[in-house]
Coordinates of C-alpha atoms and ligand atoms in Angstrom, one line a residue:
M29 CA -26.5 12.8 -25.3
E30 CA -28.3 13.5 -22.1
N31 CA -26.9 16.1 -19.8
P32 CA -25.7 14.1 -16.8
L33 CA -26.1 17.0 -14.4
T34 CA -29.9 16.9 -14.9
A35 CA -29.9 13.1 -15.4
R36 CA -31.5 11.2 -12.5
E37 CA -28.7 8.7 -12.5
L38 CA -25.0 9.6 -12.6
E39 CA -22.3 7.3 -13.6
G40 CA -19.5 7.8 -11.2
Y41 CA -15.9 6.8 -10.5
L42 CA -14.4 7.2 -7.1
T43 CA -10.6 7.1 -7.2
C44 CA -8.7 5.7 -4.2
P45 CA -5.2 4.5 -3.2
R46 CA -4.4 1.2 -4.9
G47 CA -5.2 -1.7 -2.6
L48 CA -8.2 0.1 -1.0
E49 CA -10.7 -0.6 -3.8
E50 CA -12.9 -3.2 -2.0
L51 CA -12.9 -1.1 1.1
S52 CA -13.9 2.0 -0.8
A53 CA -16.7 0.2 -2.6
N54 CA -18.1 -1.2 0.7
Q55 CA -18.1 2.2 2.3
I56 CA -20.3 3.9 -0.4
V57 CA -22.8 1.0 -0.7
P58 CA -25.4 2.7 1.6
F59 CA -25.4 5.9 -0.6
V60 CA -25.4 4.6 -4.2
K61 CA -27.4 2.3 -6.4
S62 CA -24.6 0.1 -7.5
V63 CA -20.8 -0.2 -7.0
K64 CA -18.1 -2.1 -8.8
P65 CA -14.5 -2.0 -7.6
G66 CA -11.9 -1.6 -10.3
R67 CA -8.1 -0.8 -10.3
G68 CA -7.4 2.3 -8.3
G69 CA -11.1 3.2 -8.0
V70 CA -14.7 2.2 -7.8
K71 CA -17.4 2.6 -10.4
F72 CA -20.8 3.6 -9.0
I73 CA -24.2 4.7 -10.1
A74 CA -25.9 7.3 -8.0
D75 CA -28.3 10.3 -8.0
L76 CA -27.2 13.8 -7.1
K77 CA -27.8 13.1 -3.4
G78 CA -25.7 9.9 -3.6
L79 CA -22.9 11.9 -5.3
Y80 CA -22.9 14.4 -2.4
A81 CA -23.0 11.6 0.1
V82 CA -20.0 9.9 -1.5
N83 CA -18.0 13.1 -1.2
L84 CA -19.1 13.6 2.5
H85 CA -18.7 10.0 3.7
S86 CA -16.0 8.3 1.8
R87 CA -13.0 7.8 4.1
T88 CA -10.7 6.2 1.5
G89 CA -11.8 8.0 -1.7
M90 CA -9.7 10.7 -3.4
Y91 CA -11.8 12.1 -6.2
A92 CA -15.5 11.4 -7.0
L93 CA -15.7 11.8 -10.7
I94 CA -18.9 11.7 -12.8
K95 CA -19.0 10.6 -16.4
L96 CA -20.2 13.3 -18.8
C97 CA -19.7 11.5 -22.1
E98 CA -18.3 8.5 -23.8
I99 CA -17.5 8.3 -27.5
T100 CA -15.6 6.1 -29.9
A101 CA -13.4 8.2 -32.1
E102 CA -11.6 7.1 -35.2
N103 CA -9.3 10.1 -35.6
D104 CA -8.8 13.8 -34.6
N105 CA -11.6 15.1 -36.8
D106 CA -14.0 12.5 -35.7
L107 CA -13.1 13.3 -32.0
Y108 CA -13.7 17.0 -32.6
R109 CA -16.9 16.5 -34.6
Q110 CA -18.5 14.4 -31.9
L111 CA -17.4 16.4 -28.9
I112 CA -18.5 19.8 -30.4
E113 CA -22.1 18.4 -30.4
F114 CA -22.2 17.7 -26.6
P115 CA -24.2 20.5 -24.8
W116 CA -21.3 21.7 -22.7
F117 CA -22.8 25.2 -22.6
E118 CA -25.7 23.9 -20.5
W119 CA -23.5 23.8 -17.5
M120 CA -20.3 25.5 -18.4
A121 CA -21.0 29.2 -19.0
H122 CA -18.7 31.2 -21.3
D123 CA -17.1 32.7 -18.2
T124 CA -16.6 29.4 -16.4
P125 CA -12.9 28.6 -15.9
F126 CA -12.2 24.9 -16.7
A127 CA -9.2 22.6 -16.9
I128 CA -8.5 19.3 -18.6
R129 CA -6.2 16.4 -17.8
T130 CA -5.7 13.3 -19.8
R131 CA -5.0 9.8 -18.6
G132 CA -4.5 6.6 -20.5
N133 CA -2.9 5.5 -23.7
S134 CA -4.0 5.3 -27.3
R135 CA -2.5 4.2 -30.6
I136 CA -4.9 6.5 -32.4
F137 CA -4.1 9.5 -30.3
P138 CA -0.4 8.9 -29.4
N139 CA 0.4 12.6 -28.6
T140 CA -1.4 13.3 -25.3
N141 CA -0.8 17.0 -25.5
Y142 CA -2.2 17.3 -29.0
F143 CA -5.2 15.1 -28.0
T144 CA -6.0 17.2 -25.0
L145 CA -5.8 20.3 -27.1
K146 CA -8.3 18.8 -29.6
V147 CA -10.7 18.0 -26.7
K148 CA -10.3 21.5 -25.3
D149 CA -10.9 23.1 -28.8
A150 CA -14.1 21.1 -29.3
I151 CA -15.4 22.2 -25.8
V152 CA -14.4 25.9 -26.3
D153 CA -15.9 26.0 -29.8
S154 CA -19.1 24.3 -28.7
I155 CA -19.6 26.9 -26.0
R156 CA -18.6 29.8 -28.2
R157 CA -20.9 28.6 -31.0
K158 CA -23.8 28.8 -28.5
T159 CA -22.9 31.8 -26.4
K160 CA -20.7 33.8 -28.8
R161 CA -18.1 34.0 -26.0
R162 CA -15.0 32.0 -25.3
P163 CA -14.6 30.2 -21.9
N164 CA -11.5 30.5 -19.9
I165 CA -8.9 27.9 -19.3
D166 CA -7.6 28.0 -15.8
R167 CA -5.3 25.2 -14.8
D168 CA -4.8 26.4 -11.2
N169 CA -8.3 27.3 -10.1
P170 CA -10.8 25.8 -12.4
L171 CA -14.5 25.7 -11.6
Y172 CA -14.9 22.6 -13.8
S173 CA -12.0 20.1 -13.8
L174 CA -12.3 17.5 -16.5
V175 CA -10.5 14.2 -16.6
V176 CA -10.3 12.5 -20.0
F177 CA -9.6 8.7 -20.0
V178 CA -8.5 7.5 -23.4
D179 CA -8.0 3.9 -24.3
D180 CA -7.4 3.6 -28.0
K181 CA -10.6 4.7 -29.7
R182 CA -12.6 4.9 -26.5
V183 CA -12.8 8.4 -25.0
Q184 CA -14.5 9.0 -21.7
I185 CA -14.8 12.5 -20.2
F186 CA -15.3 12.8 -16.5
L187 CA -16.0 15.8 -14.3
N188 CA -14.3 16.0 -10.8
S189 CA -17.1 16.7 -8.3
S190 CA -14.7 16.9 -5.3
G191 CA -12.2 19.6 -6.3
T192 CA -9.1 19.1 -4.1
P193 CA -8.7 15.4 -3.1
L194 CA -11.1 14.1 -0.4
S195 CA -8.1 13.1 1.6
K196 CA -7.6 16.7 2.5
R197 CA -10.1 16.8 5.4
G198 CA -9.1 20.2 6.5
Y199 CA -7.5 19.5 9.9
R200 CA -3.9 19.9 8.9
S201 CA -2.1 23.1 9.6
E202 CA 0.0 24.8 7.0
K203 CA 3.1 23.2 8.3
I204 CA 3.0 19.6 7.2
H205 CA 5.1 16.7 8.5
K206 CA 7.5 15.7 5.7
A207 CA 6.5 12.1 5.8
A208 CA 2.8 12.6 6.6
L209 CA 0.5 9.9 5.3
N210 CA -2.3 10.7 2.9
E211 CA -5.4 10.8 5.3
A212 CA -7.4 8.5 3.0
L213 CA -4.7 5.9 3.0
A214 CA -4.3 6.2 6.8
A215 CA -8.1 5.7 7.3
G216 CA -8.0 2.7 4.9
I217 CA -5.2 1.1 7.0
I218 CA -7.1 1.6 10.2
L219 CA -10.2 -0.1 8.6
L220 CA -8.0 -2.9 7.4
T221 CA -6.7 -3.6 10.9
G222 CA -10.3 -4.3 12.0
W223 CA -9.9 -1.9 15.0
Q224 CA -13.2 -1.6 17.0
K225 CA -13.8 1.6 18.8
E226 CA -14.1 -0.1 22.2
Q227 CA -10.4 -1.2 21.8
P228 CA -7.3 0.8 22.8
F229 CA -5.6 2.2 19.7
Y230 CA -1.9 3.1 19.8
D231 CA 0.4 4.8 17.2
P232 CA 3.9 4.9 18.8
M233 CA 5.4 6.8 15.8
C234 CA 2.6 9.1 15.1
G235 CA 4.4 12.0 13.4
S236 CA 1.7 14.6 12.7
G237 CA -1.0 12.4 14.2
T238 CA -2.8 11.1 11.0
F239 CA -3.6 7.6 12.3
P240 CA -4.9 8.7 15.7
I241 CA -6.9 11.6 14.2
E242 CA -8.4 9.3 11.6
A243 CA -9.2 6.7 14.2
A244 CA -11.0 9.4 16.3
L245 CA -13.1 10.3 13.2
I246 CA -13.9 6.6 12.6
G247 CA -14.6 5.9 16.3
R248 CA -17.0 8.8 16.7
N249 CA -18.5 8.2 13.3
I250 CA -17.8 11.7 12.1
P251 CA -18.2 12.0 8.3
P252 CA -14.7 12.7 7.0
G253 CA -15.9 15.5 4.8
S254 CA -17.5 17.4 7.7
Y255 CA -14.8 19.9 8.1
R256 CA -14.2 20.7 4.4
K257 CA -15.6 24.0 3.2
S258 CA -15.0 23.5 -0.4
F259 CA -16.2 20.8 -2.9
A260 CA -16.3 21.4 -6.6
F261 CA -20.0 20.5 -6.9
K262 CA -20.9 23.4 -4.6
K263 CA -20.0 25.8 -7.3
W264 CA -21.9 24.1 -10.0
K265 CA -25.0 25.7 -11.5
N266 CA -27.1 22.8 -10.4
F267 CA -25.9 22.8 -6.7
N268 CA -28.8 21.9 -4.4
P269 CA -27.9 23.5 -1.0
R270 CA -31.0 22.0 0.7
L271 CA -30.0 18.5 -0.3
W272 CA -26.4 19.1 0.9
N273 CA -27.4 20.6 4.2
Q274 CA -29.8 17.8 4.8
L275 CA -27.0 15.3 4.3
K276 CA -24.7 17.2 6.6
E277 CA -27.4 17.3 9.3
E278 CA -28.0 13.5 8.9
G279 CA -24.2 13.0 9.2
K280 CA -24.1 15.1 12.4
S281 CA -26.9 13.2 14.0
G282 CA -24.9 10.0 13.6
I283 CA -21.9 11.3 15.6
N284 CA -21.4 9.6 19.0
Q285 CA -19.9 11.0 22.2
E286 CA -18.4 7.7 23.3
K287 CA -15.1 7.8 25.2
L288 CA -12.2 6.5 23.0
Q289 CA -8.8 5.2 24.0
I290 CA -6.6 6.6 21.3
Y291 CA -2.9 7.4 21.9
G292 CA -0.2 8.8 19.7
Y293 CA 3.5 9.1 20.6
D294 CA 6.5 10.3 18.7
G295 CA 10.1 10.8 19.7
M296 CA 10.2 14.4 18.4
G297 CA 8.4 17.1 20.5
E298 CA 8.0 19.1 17.3
N299 CA 5.8 16.4 15.8
I300 CA 3.7 16.1 18.9
R301 CA 3.1 19.8 18.8
L302 CA 2.0 19.5 15.2
A303 CA -0.3 16.5 15.9
T304 CA -1.9 18.4 18.8
T305 CA -2.5 21.5 16.6
N306 CA -4.1 19.3 13.9
L307 CA -6.3 17.6 16.5
N308 CA -7.3 20.9 18.0
N309 CA -8.1 22.3 14.6
I310 CA -11.2 20.0 14.6
L311 CA -11.9 20.2 18.3
L312 CA -11.2 16.6 19.1
K313 CA -8.8 17.3 22.0
Q314 CA -10.5 15.1 24.5
W315 CA -10.6 12.0 22.2
V316 CA -6.9 11.5 21.6
K317 CA -3.9 11.7 23.9
F318 CA -0.6 12.7 22.3
K319 CA 2.7 12.7 24.1
K320 CA 6.4 12.8 23.4
Q321 CA 7.9 9.3 23.9
D322 CA 10.7 7.3 22.4
F323 CA 9.6 4.0 20.9
A324 CA 12.0 2.2 23.3
D325 CA 9.7 3.2 26.2
F326 CA 6.5 2.1 24.5
N327 CA 4.7 -0.2 26.9
P328 CA 0.9 -0.4 26.6
G329 CA 0.7 -3.7 28.5
D330 CA -1.8 -6.4 27.7
S331 CA -4.7 -4.1 26.9
G332 CA -6.0 -6.2 24.0
G333 CA -5.7 -3.3 21.6
I334 CA -4.3 -2.4 18.3
V335 CA -0.9 -0.9 17.6
V336 CA -0.4 0.7 14.2
M337 CA 2.8 2.4 13.1
N338 CA 4.4 3.9 10.1
P339 CA 8.1 3.9 10.8
P340 CA 10.5 5.9 8.6
Y341 CA 11.3 4.2 5.2
G342 CA 14.6 5.9 4.8
V343 CA 15.3 7.2 1.3
R344 CA 18.6 9.0 1.9
L345 CA 22.0 7.4 1.6
G346 CA 23.6 6.4 4.9
E347 CA 20.3 5.9 6.8
D348 CA 20.3 2.1 6.5
E349 CA 22.2 1.3 9.7
E350 CA 20.0 3.6 11.8
L351 CA 16.9 2.0 10.2
K352 CA 18.1 -1.6 10.9
T353 CA 18.4 -0.7 14.5
L354 CA 15.0 0.9 14.6
Y355 CA 13.3 -2.0 12.8
T356 CA 15.0 -4.5 15.1
S357 CA 13.8 -2.5 18.1
I358 CA 10.2 -2.7 16.7
G359 CA 10.3 -6.5 17.0
E360 CA 11.9 -6.4 20.4
V361 CA 9.5 -3.9 22.0
L362 CA 6.4 -5.5 20.5
K363 CA 7.6 -8.9 21.8
Q364 CA 8.4 -7.6 25.3
N365 CA 5.8 -5.0 25.9
C366 CA 2.8 -5.7 23.7
V367 CA 1.8 -9.3 24.4
G368 CA -1.9 -9.7 23.7
M369 CA -2.0 -6.8 21.2
D370 CA -2.5 -7.0 17.5
A371 CA 0.4 -4.9 15.9
F372 CA 0.5 -3.5 12.3
V373 CA 3.5 -2.0 10.6
F374 CA 3.0 0.0 7.4
T375 CA 6.2 0.5 5.5
G376 CA 7.6 1.2 2.0
N377 CA 10.9 -0.5 2.9
K378 CA 10.6 -4.2 2.3
E379 CA 14.2 -5.0 3.1
M380 CA 13.8 -3.5 6.6
T381 CA 10.8 -5.6 7.5
S382 CA 13.1 -8.7 7.9
F383 CA 14.8 -6.9 10.8
I384 CA 11.5 -6.9 12.8
G385 CA 12.2 -10.6 13.3
L386 CA 8.5 -11.6 13.9
K387 CA 6.4 -13.8 11.8
S388 CA 3.6 -11.8 10.1
K389 CA 0.2 -13.3 10.0
R390 CA -1.1 -11.3 7.1
R391 CA 0.0 -8.6 4.7
H392 CA -1.8 -6.1 2.5
I393 CA 0.0 -4.5 -0.5
L394 CA -0.9 -0.9 -0.8
K395 CA 0.4 2.1 -2.8
N396 CA 1.5 5.2 -1.0
G397 CA 1.6 7.6 -4.0
K398 CA 4.1 5.8 -6.3
I399 CA 5.7 3.7 -3.5
D400 CA 4.8 0.1 -3.1
C401 CA 4.1 -0.5 0.5
R402 CA 3.0 -3.3 2.9
L403 CA 0.9 -3.4 5.9
L404 CA 2.1 -6.3 8.0
Q405 CA 0.1 -7.8 10.8
Y406 CA 1.8 -9.3 13.9
P407 CA -0.4 -10.7 16.5
I408 CA 1.7 -10.6 19.6
S409 CA 1.2 -13.6 21.8
Q410 CA 3.4 -15.0 24.6
G411 CA 6.3 -16.8 23.0
T412 CA 6.1 -15.2 19.5
Y413 CA 9.3 -16.3 17.7
T414 CA 11.0 -15.4 14.5
D415 CA 10.5 -17.1 11.1
Ligands
SAM504 C1 6.9 8.2 8.5 S1 6.8 9.2 9.9 C2 5.2 9.0 10.4 C3 4.2 10.0 9.8 C4 2.8 9.9 10.3 N1 2.2 8.6 10.0 C5 2.0 11.1 9.8 O1 1.1 10.8 9.0 O2 2.3 12.2 10.1 C6 7.7 8.3 11.1 C7 7.7 9.0 12.5 O3 8.4 8.1 13.4 C8 9.1 8.9 14.3 N2 10.1 8.1 14.9 C9 11.2 7.6 14.4 N3 12.0 6.9 15.3 C10 11.3 7.0 16.4 C11 11.6 6.5 17.7 N4 12.7 5.8 18.0 N5 10.7 6.7 18.7 C12 9.6 7.5 18.5 N6 9.3 8.0 17.3 C13 10.2 7.7 16.2 C14 9.6 10.1 13.5 O4 9.8 11.2 14.4 C15 8.5 10.3 12.5 O5 7.6 11.3 12.9

């Protein structure tokens, strides 16, 4: 088996929130040799530079994985026998902490814990046989994080090149809004709305500011990975800093200074303070205007822009009445104050959407973690009536 870290072409898999596969594939087209959207991710072929570029530029990706090996195993012994032959030691030194997670199902390997243990034993023994030393397992801070996908006899082992998920851009303060959206999902939603940077962009329930901040990154063409210090691939033996710095410089040269009209409002001052801190953490103060404002007072006028909001879903008992009032007011305010705008509501509470009382033109089904969510589009024209 060829060592993929020295191979010219890497077989990659970029995971992403469900529903954003096509979008994720389109974004990485300029950096890779081929792409194929799947379920919850995108297959791609790239060289090392392409892999770095996917990590730097993907707005909707979560983890960029590369395939190290693929085998067909008949039983535990066969699995061990084949995996011990793979040259793990070429890139995982005896003192390199690593971790393994297993995904998938198999009738041949029904006990996932035992299966994972077998894979780990084969890797550890392979390295020990070569170096006479035993590598460390470190679940919390691994240098190499392996993901094993098993589907009956088929076993594929991937290496996570990103480390922490790419959605963690690095602008959030330690204090996190309890309902903050995953940044990759937020960016995907903005891209789905078709917002153009010349248009006004409003989030009247912005919480910690994820939509407005992601819109500013998109509008200025700032590579989403620009602010991250850490990527797993930077700690690998084969890390090529020249290639990485060149990519970062190329990314920087594409950033524009255009004026943007991005606005974020929230009824709670505490959230506005949080959003402002997050924005200031990446020095984008002049590109977004945050202010405390109740949704009832939202009135952007006919500015031909986009309104995107992520109202509370309400998971606790007794919140329903409050939510019905809020969702009813969404329809009212949009109808009265936002004629000429294209409005989008992203929510995980399907029942509540009927209280908006407007006819949606389009909807996208997306997953927010484990929650099934919808992004509903309401073009607001004069005389928009209910279903
Ligand atoms: C699900 S959270 C939004 C989280 C946000 N997308 C983020 O990533 O941080 C919903 C937000 O709506 C705000 N909100 C609820 N009712 C509101 C109202 N009547 N007026 C303004 N904001 C409201 C809440 O304060 C909360 O921050």
